[in-house]
Amino acid sequence: MADTIFSKILRGEIPCHKVYEDDLVLAFLDIGPLSEGHTLVIPKAEKATLAELDDESAAAIGRVLPRLCRALVEVTGVKEYNVLQNNGAGAHQAVFHVHFHIIPKPDRDQGLGIKWPARSLDGDEGKALAEKVRAALGD
Ligand code: 5GP
């Protein structure tokens, strides 16, 4: 995978406001926050998208995410928040190193804005699609 700005942060070549670190994970404040407390949680493994990430790194991120959310709620006093994870330029990924955003949502104007163009799921199509995904998972 090509070097990213997060590789440089991991190597200590550029600074960050670190909030958490363990053997597999680093979390730091986003340089362009959508709201106070906007935090990025990244694996130390250099993978571009979540689908490429190994189970151990994924588990390490999953283990710490709730703790980070609790700490951010406590520190900001904001109880509502979004966890966002973008994969691919078309899905708004700008830095091609896996990262989870934790974004406090203090009010309508701050934090993450979401467009949610929901359609309805057809029963037969849903059944066929779920079968295909189960097969792809090998279950
Ligand atoms: P993406 O759109 O890829 O999901 O989000 C990338 C995030 O990385 C953006 O929210 C952006 O503000 C943040 N970011 C980009 N460069 C830096 C940096 O050098 N330091 C920090 N702390 N955050 C960065």
Tab-separated table of N, CA, C and O in Angstrom, residues 82 112-119:
chain	number	residue	atom	x	y	z
A	82	ASN	N	-21.716	9.908	15.861
A	82	ASN	CA	-21.694	8.936	14.764
A	82	ASN	C	-20.321	8.294	14.692
A	82	ASN	O	-19.304	8.943	14.959
A	112	LEU	N	-21.731	15.166	11.828
A	112	LEU	CA	-21.950	14.542	10.521
A	112	LEU	C	-23.349	14.831	9.986
A	112	LEU	O	-24.339	14.670	10.699
A	113	GLY	N	-23.406	15.232	8.716
A	113	GLY	CA	-24.689	15.337	8.015
A	113	GLY	C	-24.827	14.114	7.112
A	113	GLY	O	-23.854	13.713	6.467
A	114	ILE	N	-25.985	13.513	7.074
A	114	ILE	CA	-26.146	12.277	6.300
A	114	ILE	C	-27.320	12.380	5.335
A	114	ILE	O	-28.404	12.805	5.723
A	115	LYS	N	-27.064	11.979	4.080
A	115	LYS	CA	-28.155	11.802	3.126
A	115	LYS	C	-28.479	10.311	3.143
A	115	LYS	O	-27.572	9.474	3.106
A	116	TRP	N	-29.736	9.939	3.269
A	116	TRP	CA	-30.097	8.527	3.468
A	116	TRP	C	-31.202	8.149	2.484
A	116	TRP	O	-32.378	8.100	2.835
A	117	PRO	N	-30.837	7.919	1.224
A	117	PRO	CA	-31.855	7.683	0.190
A	117	PRO	C	-32.380	6.242	0.213
A	117	PRO	O	-32.084	5.439	-0.674
A	118	ALA	N	-33.157	5.929	1.229
A	118	ALA	CA	-33.631	4.549	1.442
A	118	ALA	C	-34.591	4.108	0.338
A	118	ALA	O	-35.438	4.874	-0.115
A	119	ARG	N	-34.434	2.857	-0.090
A	119	ARG	CA	-35.386	2.220	-1.012
A	119	ARG	C	-36.030	1.085	-0.238
A	119	ARG	O	-35.731	0.901	0.937
